[in-house]
């Protein structure tokens, strides 16, 4: 074929023709706009409507944002500054309320001379949580994570240092009892001792000893009651405590619900369904109105602690369902393989089942965390001063009566940043743990 | 030297077996758990009994039959302050169900539209939907409720602005007024003959159902495809419209009109209801949008291509191939969103909407001092509601589940 061809053609061009530029409509911005905005009549309509909406929204919001007043003592002062600067009745945000009430929005009624304590607790929290979030950091930091709850509690609430130290000592006692008893009495007796001894220590010894030590060596910080907590600090403390406590509880509940033991299974199912079937707000009212009925006469404990317990139980029930989904999604072969290796139940769960099941359920777990963090705003209804409660309080003052949007925008933005970064982190984690097969 | 023969191991039972023998261990664990549980509950009950005795209270539901003595501004059934607490609870339950139902419908519409548009190839539309979804999902619902309520009460004109020469005007040919006292819409007036019209309407719906059945059976038998959608639409509209004119326009509209300082006539939707409804549907709509998007993405592209290869048209591909598979993924989380919406409607407390928590679990408790009974009934109501909804979901799930092996 090619031979004949070569003979029939008299002239063959030796140099390549330079490629012509593509038509203008097929390159650059024209092509992009045509393909992404105006590819069909429906899309033309949608694009025009969307652009009109965006322009309309920006025309209303941008002047409001850009002509904002940041330094004023009250709303009337704000209005005067606005009238002087931008003309009578111009759209103008009065963000002065944020600058003036900044500390209150962040810390509630925490005494100002002690603001360094929650700030330090927050910085240390970031240090403590970083080795959990990022595997690349030195593992030794985890030891700090383990003792952080006590440091955080001591910094925030104050009191003598002996209480938290003696509580830590309880864990040491439990560990020591286990190590001492295991070779002599066997695993079971050692485990029982490791549970009972610290409990006895916490219930009967810590109180008096801490009191005595405080008399001898009064090292500590000024005690600050939960009533003074408020603002984002409150939302953050409830959220973080709820997240940290509900995760292990949720795993236990999920395992209980998957269990073959009839009574364990049924009681876990009952707990999960009852908690999930009733709105959180009803549970919070239960905590504030009814808990006194259920506890021994005369017991009265902190409202904030009650809220943390309720939020934890609530989130744990949701978490249990999410993790159960992950457990159910694992192929049966994984369970059988664990049995075939001769692992006992806890080892099989810890080494084979849970790592995979938790990986599958990361999106759901993080969604539960986000939901829990958002739900911390509900505590306003039982009288705690979370950011929304504070915004009501600020509006009730004579200076700032009638201010809405600036506070809503600020509070919404802070929650948005927290929740959005959590969801981004979960996507990062999913990508990192992706092994290519499920 | 005498050696004693080793005794054969006795088959006797010793206590260690309860723990180390797998035959008995599960039994031991369960019995221990049962005992602990029973101890815990008896501790709770004995505490409660003791506390009630100390406070001089008893455990008694008869307060439900007593006069409530408070007013409820938003009600679907007759109620006055002379009615009983039980009646007040019923009004609250109906209000909860009303806002939950309206919210579910609106959230589904918003969510489906937003979810589909987020997958659109149109750049600006998909970005806008992303902003909507991420914005609503990551901010507490309570903040949205309060913000929308503030918008309704602060950002809307007063009724007197609607007067001649005022700054505000009514929408949709002077039929809808959005004011800071609430939204006024035309109310239907049921004249004589409206019952007959209703019967015609119900009959035409039955007719549509029968026609679809017939068309389906015929297609199964002969392969011939009948025009289902056009005929259904005609069946829905034509008989009702004809009957409407034949009966002499039995259903009229009562338009809201400005009289004195407020609107008179029409249907008054309170700001609390509107704000709660809008916030619940926009918030839940953002979650539903993600569910819908996930469901559509879960159907692999090969399914569409296979349907096209079989010669199905795009709409039939959507109806017969894509939707049935996507719905299987979408429906279960969708129902759990409905459940969440219903439970979140208890945030009505933020705007003063009289739902079941405000009547049965709020004012009734304050007036009678019966926290224990009131909260138990309230919890029981929500629990019952969610059990009913979730059992409906389980029924649906088991129907559409892939039958394998």
Coordinates of N, CA and C in Angstrom, one line a residue, chain A residues 32 35-39 42-44 46-47 50-51 53-54 186-189 260-264 267 273-283 285-286 289-290 292-298 314 318 367 370 373-375 377-378 380-381 386 388 392 395 402 404-405 408 411-413 415-417 419-420 423-424, chain B residues 19-20 26-27 29-31 33-34 37 43-44 47-52 54-55 57 117 120-125 128 134-143 146-148 150-155 283 287 339-340 342-344 346-347 349-350 357 361 365 369 371-372 375-376 378-380 382-384 386-387 390:
Chain A
X32 N -15.0 28.5 29.1 CA -15.4 28.2 30.5 C -16.8 28.7 30.8
X35 N -19.4 26.7 28.9 CA -19.6 25.4 29.3 C -20.2 25.3 30.8
X36 N -19.7 26.3 31.6 CA -20.1 26.2 33.0 C -21.3 27.1 33.4
X37 N -21.7 28.0 32.5 CA -22.8 28.9 32.9 C -23.9 28.8 31.9
X38 N -23.6 28.7 30.6 CA -24.7 28.9 29.6 C -24.7 27.7 28.7
X39 N -24.6 26.5 29.2 CA -24.6 25.4 28.3 C -25.9 25.0 27.7
X42 N -31.9 26.0 30.1 CA -32.2 25.9 31.5 C -31.0 26.5 32.3
X43 N -29.8 26.2 31.9 CA -28.7 26.7 32.6 C -28.6 28.2 32.5
X44 N -28.9 28.8 31.3 CA -28.9 30.2 31.1 C -29.9 30.8 32.1
X46 N -31.0 29.5 35.0 CA -30.5 29.4 36.3 C -29.3 30.3 36.6
X47 N -28.4 30.5 35.7 CA -27.3 31.4 35.9 C -27.7 32.8 36.1
X50 N -29.3 33.2 39.4 CA -28.3 33.1 40.5 C -27.5 34.4 40.6
X51 N -27.1 34.9 39.4 CA -26.2 36.1 39.4 C -27.1 37.2 39.9
X53 N -29.5 37.0 42.1 CA -29.6 36.9 43.5 C -28.3 37.3 44.2
X54 N -27.1 36.9 43.7 CA -25.9 37.2 44.3 C -25.7 38.7 44.3
X186 N -4.3 -14.0 90.0 CA -4.9 -14.3 88.7 C -5.5 -13.0 88.1
X187 N -5.8 -13.0 86.8 CA -6.2 -11.8 86.1 C -7.5 -11.3 86.7
X188 N -8.5 -12.2 86.9 CA -9.8 -11.7 87.3 C -9.8 -11.0 88.6
X189 N -9.2 -11.6 89.6 CA -9.1 -11.0 90.9 C -8.3 -9.7 90.8
X260 N -24.3 -11.0 71.8 CA -25.2 -12.1 71.7 C -25.9 -12.3 73.1
X261 N -25.3 -11.7 74.1 CA -25.9 -11.9 75.4 C -27.2 -11.1 75.6
X262 N -28.3 -11.9 75.8 CA -29.6 -11.3 75.7 C -29.8 -10.1 76.6
X263 N -29.5 -10.2 77.8 CA -29.8 -9.1 78.7 C -29.0 -7.8 78.4
X264 N -27.7 -8.0 78.1 CA -26.8 -6.9 77.7 C -27.4 -6.2 76.5
X267 N -30.7 -4.4 77.1 CA -30.7 -3.1 77.9 C -30.0 -2.1 77.1
X273 N -32.6 3.5 72.3 CA -33.8 4.0 71.7 C -34.5 5.0 72.6
X274 N -34.5 4.8 73.9 CA -35.1 5.8 74.7 C -34.4 7.2 74.6
X275 N -33.1 7.2 74.7 CA -32.4 8.4 74.6 C -32.6 9.1 73.3
X276 N -32.6 8.3 72.2 CA -32.7 8.9 70.8 C -34.1 9.3 70.5
X277 N -35.1 8.7 71.2 CA -36.5 9.0 70.9 C -37.0 10.3 71.4
X278 N -36.2 10.9 72.3 CA -36.7 12.1 73.0 C -35.8 13.2 72.7
X279 N -36.3 14.4 72.5 CA -35.4 15.6 72.1 C -34.4 15.9 73.3
X280 N -33.3 16.4 72.9 CA -32.3 16.8 73.9 C -32.9 17.8 74.9
X281 N -33.7 18.7 74.4 CA -34.2 19.8 75.3 C -35.0 19.2 76.4
X282 N -35.7 18.1 76.1 CA -36.5 17.4 77.2 C -35.5 16.8 78.2
X283 N -34.4 16.2 77.7 CA -33.5 15.6 78.6 C -32.8 16.7 79.5
X285 N -34.2 19.5 80.4 CA -35.2 19.9 81.4 C -35.2 18.8 82.5
X286 N -35.1 17.5 82.1 CA -35.1 16.4 83.0 C -34.0 16.6 84.0
X289 N -34.9 19.7 86.2 CA -36.0 19.6 87.1 C -36.1 18.3 87.9
X290 N -35.8 17.2 87.2 CA -36.1 15.9 87.8 C -34.9 15.2 88.5
X292 N -33.1 15.8 90.9 CA -33.2 15.8 92.3 C -34.1 14.7 92.9
X293 N -35.1 14.3 92.0 CA -36.0 13.2 92.5 C -35.3 11.9 92.5
X294 N -34.4 11.7 91.5 CA -33.8 10.4 91.4 C -32.6 10.1 92.2
X295 N -32.0 11.2 92.8 CA -30.8 11.0 93.6 C -31.2 11.0 95.0
X296 N -30.3 10.5 95.9 CA -30.6 10.4 97.3 C -30.9 11.8 97.9
X297 N -31.8 11.9 98.8 CA -32.2 13.2 99.3 C -31.0 14.0 99.8
X298 N -31.0 15.3 99.5 CA -29.9 16.1 100.0 C -28.8 16.2 99.0
X314 N -26.6 11.6 75.7 CA -27.4 11.8 74.4 C -26.5 11.5 73.2
X318 N -26.4 8.3 70.0 CA -26.3 8.6 68.6 C -25.0 7.9 68.0
X367 N -20.0 13.8 62.4 CA -21.2 14.5 62.3 C -21.9 14.5 63.7
X370 N -20.2 17.2 65.6 CA -20.6 18.5 65.2 C -22.0 18.8 65.8
X373 N -21.8 19.6 69.4 CA -21.2 21.0 69.6 C -22.3 22.0 69.3
X374 N -23.1 21.8 68.3 CA -24.2 22.8 68.0 C -25.2 22.7 69.1
X375 N -25.5 21.5 69.6 CA -26.6 21.4 70.6 C -26.2 22.0 71.9
X377 N -25.8 24.9 72.4 CA -26.6 26.2 72.5 C -27.9 26.0 73.3
X378 N -28.4 24.7 73.4 CA -29.7 24.5 74.0 C -29.6 24.8 75.5
X380 N -29.1 27.2 77.0 CA -29.6 28.5 77.3 C -31.0 28.4 78.0
X381 N -31.8 27.3 77.6 CA -33.1 27.2 78.2 C -33.2 26.7 79.6
X386 N -24.8 30.5 77.7 CA -24.0 30.2 76.5 C -24.0 31.5 75.6
X388 N -25.7 32.4 73.0 CA -27.0 32.9 72.7 C -27.6 33.5 73.9
X392 N -28.9 37.5 74.4 CA -30.1 38.0 75.0 C -29.8 39.0 76.2
X395 N -28.7 42.3 74.8 CA -29.8 43.0 74.2 C -30.6 43.6 75.3
X402 N -31.9 46.4 71.1 CA -32.3 46.6 69.7 C -31.2 46.1 68.7
X404 N -29.4 43.1 66.8 CA -29.6 41.7 66.6 C -28.5 41.1 65.7
X405 N -28.4 41.7 64.5 CA -27.7 40.9 63.4 C -26.2 40.8 63.7
X408 N -25.8 38.0 66.0 CA -26.0 36.7 65.3 C -24.9 36.3 64.4
X411 N -21.8 35.2 66.5 CA -22.0 33.9 67.1 C -22.0 32.8 66.0
X412 N -22.8 33.1 64.9 CA -22.9 32.1 63.9 C -21.5 31.8 63.3
X413 N -20.7 32.9 63.1 CA -19.4 32.7 62.4 C -18.5 31.8 63.3
X415 N -19.4 29.5 65.5 CA -19.8 28.1 65.4 C -19.5 27.5 64.1
X416 N -19.7 28.4 63.0 CA -19.4 27.9 61.7 C -17.9 27.4 61.6
X417 N -17.0 28.3 62.1 CA -15.6 28.0 61.9 C -15.3 26.6 62.6
X419 N -17.4 24.1 63.5 CA -18.0 22.9 62.9 C -17.4 22.6 61.5
X420 N -17.2 23.7 60.7 CA -16.6 23.5 59.4 C -15.3 22.8 59.5
X423 N -15.5 19.2 60.1 CA -15.9 18.4 59.0 C -14.8 18.2 58.0
X424 N -14.0 19.3 57.9 CA -12.8 19.2 57.0 C -11.8 18.2 57.5
Chain B
X19 N -16.7 -18.6 85.6 CA -16.0 -17.5 84.9 C -15.1 -18.0 83.8
X20 N -14.4 -19.2 84.0 CA -13.4 -19.6 83.0 C -14.0 -20.6 82.0
X26 N -21.2 -16.7 79.8 CA -22.1 -15.7 79.3 C -23.3 -15.6 80.3
X27 N -23.7 -16.8 80.8 CA -24.8 -16.8 81.8 C -24.4 -15.9 83.0
X29 N -22.1 -13.5 83.3 CA -22.1 -12.1 83.0 C -23.5 -11.5 83.0
X30 N -24.4 -12.2 82.3 CA -25.8 -11.7 82.2 C -26.4 -11.6 83.5
X31 N -26.2 -12.6 84.4 CA -26.9 -12.5 85.7 C -26.3 -11.4 86.5
X33 N -25.0 -8.7 85.3 CA -25.6 -7.4 84.7 C -27.0 -7.2 85.2
X34 N -27.8 -8.2 85.1 CA -29.2 -8.1 85.5 C -29.3 -7.6 86.9
X37 N -28.4 -4.0 87.2 CA -29.4 -3.2 86.6 C -30.6 -3.0 87.6
X43 N -32.7 1.5 93.3 CA -32.1 2.6 94.0 C -32.8 3.9 93.5
X44 N -33.0 4.0 92.2 CA -33.7 5.2 91.6 C -35.1 5.3 92.2
X47 N -35.2 6.2 95.8 CA -34.9 7.6 96.0 C -36.1 8.5 95.7
X48 N -36.7 8.2 94.5 CA -37.8 9.0 94.1 C -39.0 8.9 95.1
X49 N -39.3 7.7 95.6 CA -40.4 7.6 96.5 C -40.0 8.4 97.8
X50 N -38.8 8.3 98.2 CA -38.4 9.0 99.4 C -38.5 10.5 99.2
X51 N -38.0 11.0 98.0 CA -38.0 12.4 97.8 C -39.4 12.9 97.7
X52 N -40.3 12.2 97.0 CA -41.7 12.6 96.9 C -42.3 12.7 98.3
X54 N -40.8 13.3 101.1 CA -40.2 14.5 101.8 C -40.9 15.7 101.3
X55 N -41.2 15.8 100.0 CA -41.8 17.0 99.5 C -43.3 17.0 99.7
X57 N -45.5 15.2 98.1 CA -46.2 15.1 96.8 C -46.6 13.6 96.6
X117 N -29.4 20.5 42.4 CA -28.7 21.7 41.8 C -27.2 21.7 42.2
X120 N -25.3 20.1 39.7 CA -25.4 20.7 38.4 C -24.1 21.0 37.8
X121 N -24.0 21.0 36.5 CA -22.7 21.4 35.8 C -22.6 22.9 35.8
X122 N -23.7 23.6 36.2 CA -23.6 25.1 36.2 C -22.8 25.6 37.4
X123 N -21.7 26.2 37.2 CA -20.8 26.6 38.2 C -21.4 27.4 39.3
X124 N -22.0 28.5 38.9 CA -22.5 29.4 40.0 C -23.6 28.8 40.8
X125 N -24.5 28.0 40.1 CA -25.6 27.4 40.9 C -25.1 26.4 41.9
X128 N -23.5 28.2 44.8 CA -24.5 28.8 45.7 C -25.1 27.7 46.6
X134 N -23.5 24.3 53.4 CA -22.4 24.4 54.5 C -22.8 25.4 55.5
X135 N -23.5 26.5 55.0 CA -23.9 27.6 55.9 C -24.9 27.1 56.9
X136 N -25.9 26.4 56.4 CA -26.9 25.9 57.4 C -26.5 24.8 58.2
X137 N -25.7 23.9 57.7 CA -25.4 22.7 58.4 C -24.4 23.0 59.6
X138 N -23.6 24.1 59.5 CA -22.6 24.3 60.5 C -22.9 25.4 61.5
X139 N -24.2 25.8 61.5 CA -24.6 26.8 62.5 C -25.7 26.2 63.2
X140 N -25.7 26.4 64.6 CA -26.8 25.8 65.4 C -28.2 26.2 64.9
X141 N -29.1 25.2 64.9 CA -30.5 25.5 64.5 C -31.1 26.6 65.4
X142 N -30.8 26.6 66.6 CA -31.4 27.6 67.5 C -31.1 29.0 67.1
X143 N -29.9 29.2 66.6 CA -29.5 30.5 66.1 C -30.3 30.9 64.9
X146 N -33.9 31.8 66.0 CA -33.9 33.2 66.6 C -33.7 34.2 65.6
X147 N -32.8 34.0 64.6 CA -32.5 35.0 63.6 C -33.7 35.2 62.7
X148 N -34.3 34.1 62.3 CA -35.5 34.3 61.4 C -36.6 34.9 62.1
X150 N -36.3 37.1 64.5 CA -36.0 38.5 64.6 C -36.3 39.2 63.2
X151 N -35.9 38.5 62.2 CA -36.2 39.0 60.8 C -37.7 39.3 60.6
X152 N -38.5 38.3 61.1 CA -39.9 38.4 60.9 C -40.5 39.5 61.8
X153 N -40.0 39.7 63.0 CA -40.6 40.7 63.8 C -40.0 42.1 63.6
X154 N -38.7 42.2 63.3 CA -38.0 43.5 63.2 C -37.9 44.0 61.8
X155 N -37.8 43.0 60.8 CA -37.5 43.5 59.5 C -38.8 43.6 58.6
X283 N -33.0 24.4 57.6 CA -31.9 23.7 58.3 C -31.9 22.2 57.9
X287 N -29.5 19.3 55.2 CA -29.1 17.9 55.5 C -29.7 17.0 54.4
X339 N -37.4 12.5 61.5 CA -37.5 12.3 62.9 C -36.8 13.4 63.7
X340 N -35.6 13.8 63.1 CA -34.8 14.9 63.8 C -35.6 16.2 63.7
X342 N -38.8 16.5 63.6 CA -39.9 16.5 64.6 C -39.4 16.8 66.0
X343 N -38.2 16.1 66.4 CA -37.7 16.4 67.7 C -37.2 17.8 67.9
X344 N -36.6 18.3 66.8 CA -36.1 19.7 66.8 C -37.2 20.7 67.0
X346 N -39.2 20.9 69.1 CA -39.3 21.3 70.5 C -38.5 22.6 70.8
X347 N -37.7 23.0 69.8 CA -37.0 24.3 70.0 C -38.0 25.5 69.9
X349 N -39.7 26.5 71.9 CA -39.6 27.3 73.1 C -38.9 28.7 72.9
X350 N -38.0 28.7 71.9 CA -37.2 29.9 71.6 C -38.1 31.0 71.1
X357 N -44.3 20.7 74.2 CA -43.4 20.9 75.3 C -43.8 22.1 76.1
X361 N -45.4 20.0 78.8 CA -44.2 20.0 79.5 C -43.7 21.3 80.0
X365 N -46.9 22.0 83.9 CA -46.0 21.7 85.0 C -45.9 22.8 85.9
X369 N -47.2 22.0 89.4 CA -46.1 21.5 90.2 C -45.8 20.0 90.0
X371 N -43.8 18.0 88.0 CA -42.7 17.8 87.1 C -42.6 16.4 86.6
X372 N -42.7 15.5 87.6 CA -42.4 14.1 87.3 C -43.4 13.5 86.3
X375 N -43.1 15.5 82.7 CA -42.0 15.1 81.9 C -42.1 13.7 81.4
X376 N -42.7 12.8 82.3 CA -42.8 11.4 81.8 C -43.8 11.3 80.6
X378 N -44.5 13.8 78.5 CA -43.9 14.4 77.4 C -42.9 13.5 76.7
X379 N -42.0 12.9 77.6 CA -41.0 11.9 77.0 C -41.7 10.8 76.3
X380 N -42.8 10.3 76.9 CA -43.5 9.2 76.3 C -44.1 9.5 75.0
X382 N -43.0 11.8 72.8 CA -41.9 11.9 71.8 C -41.4 10.5 71.4
X383 N -41.3 9.6 72.5 CA -40.8 8.3 72.2 C -41.7 7.5 71.3
X384 N -43.0 7.6 71.6 CA -44.1 6.9 70.8 C -44.0 7.4 69.4
X386 N -41.5 8.7 67.8 CA -40.3 8.3 67.0 C -40.3 6.8 66.8
X387 N -40.9 6.0 67.7 CA -41.0 4.6 67.5 C -41.9 4.3 66.3
X390 N -40.0 5.3 63.1 CA -38.9 4.4 62.8 C -39.4 3.0 62.4

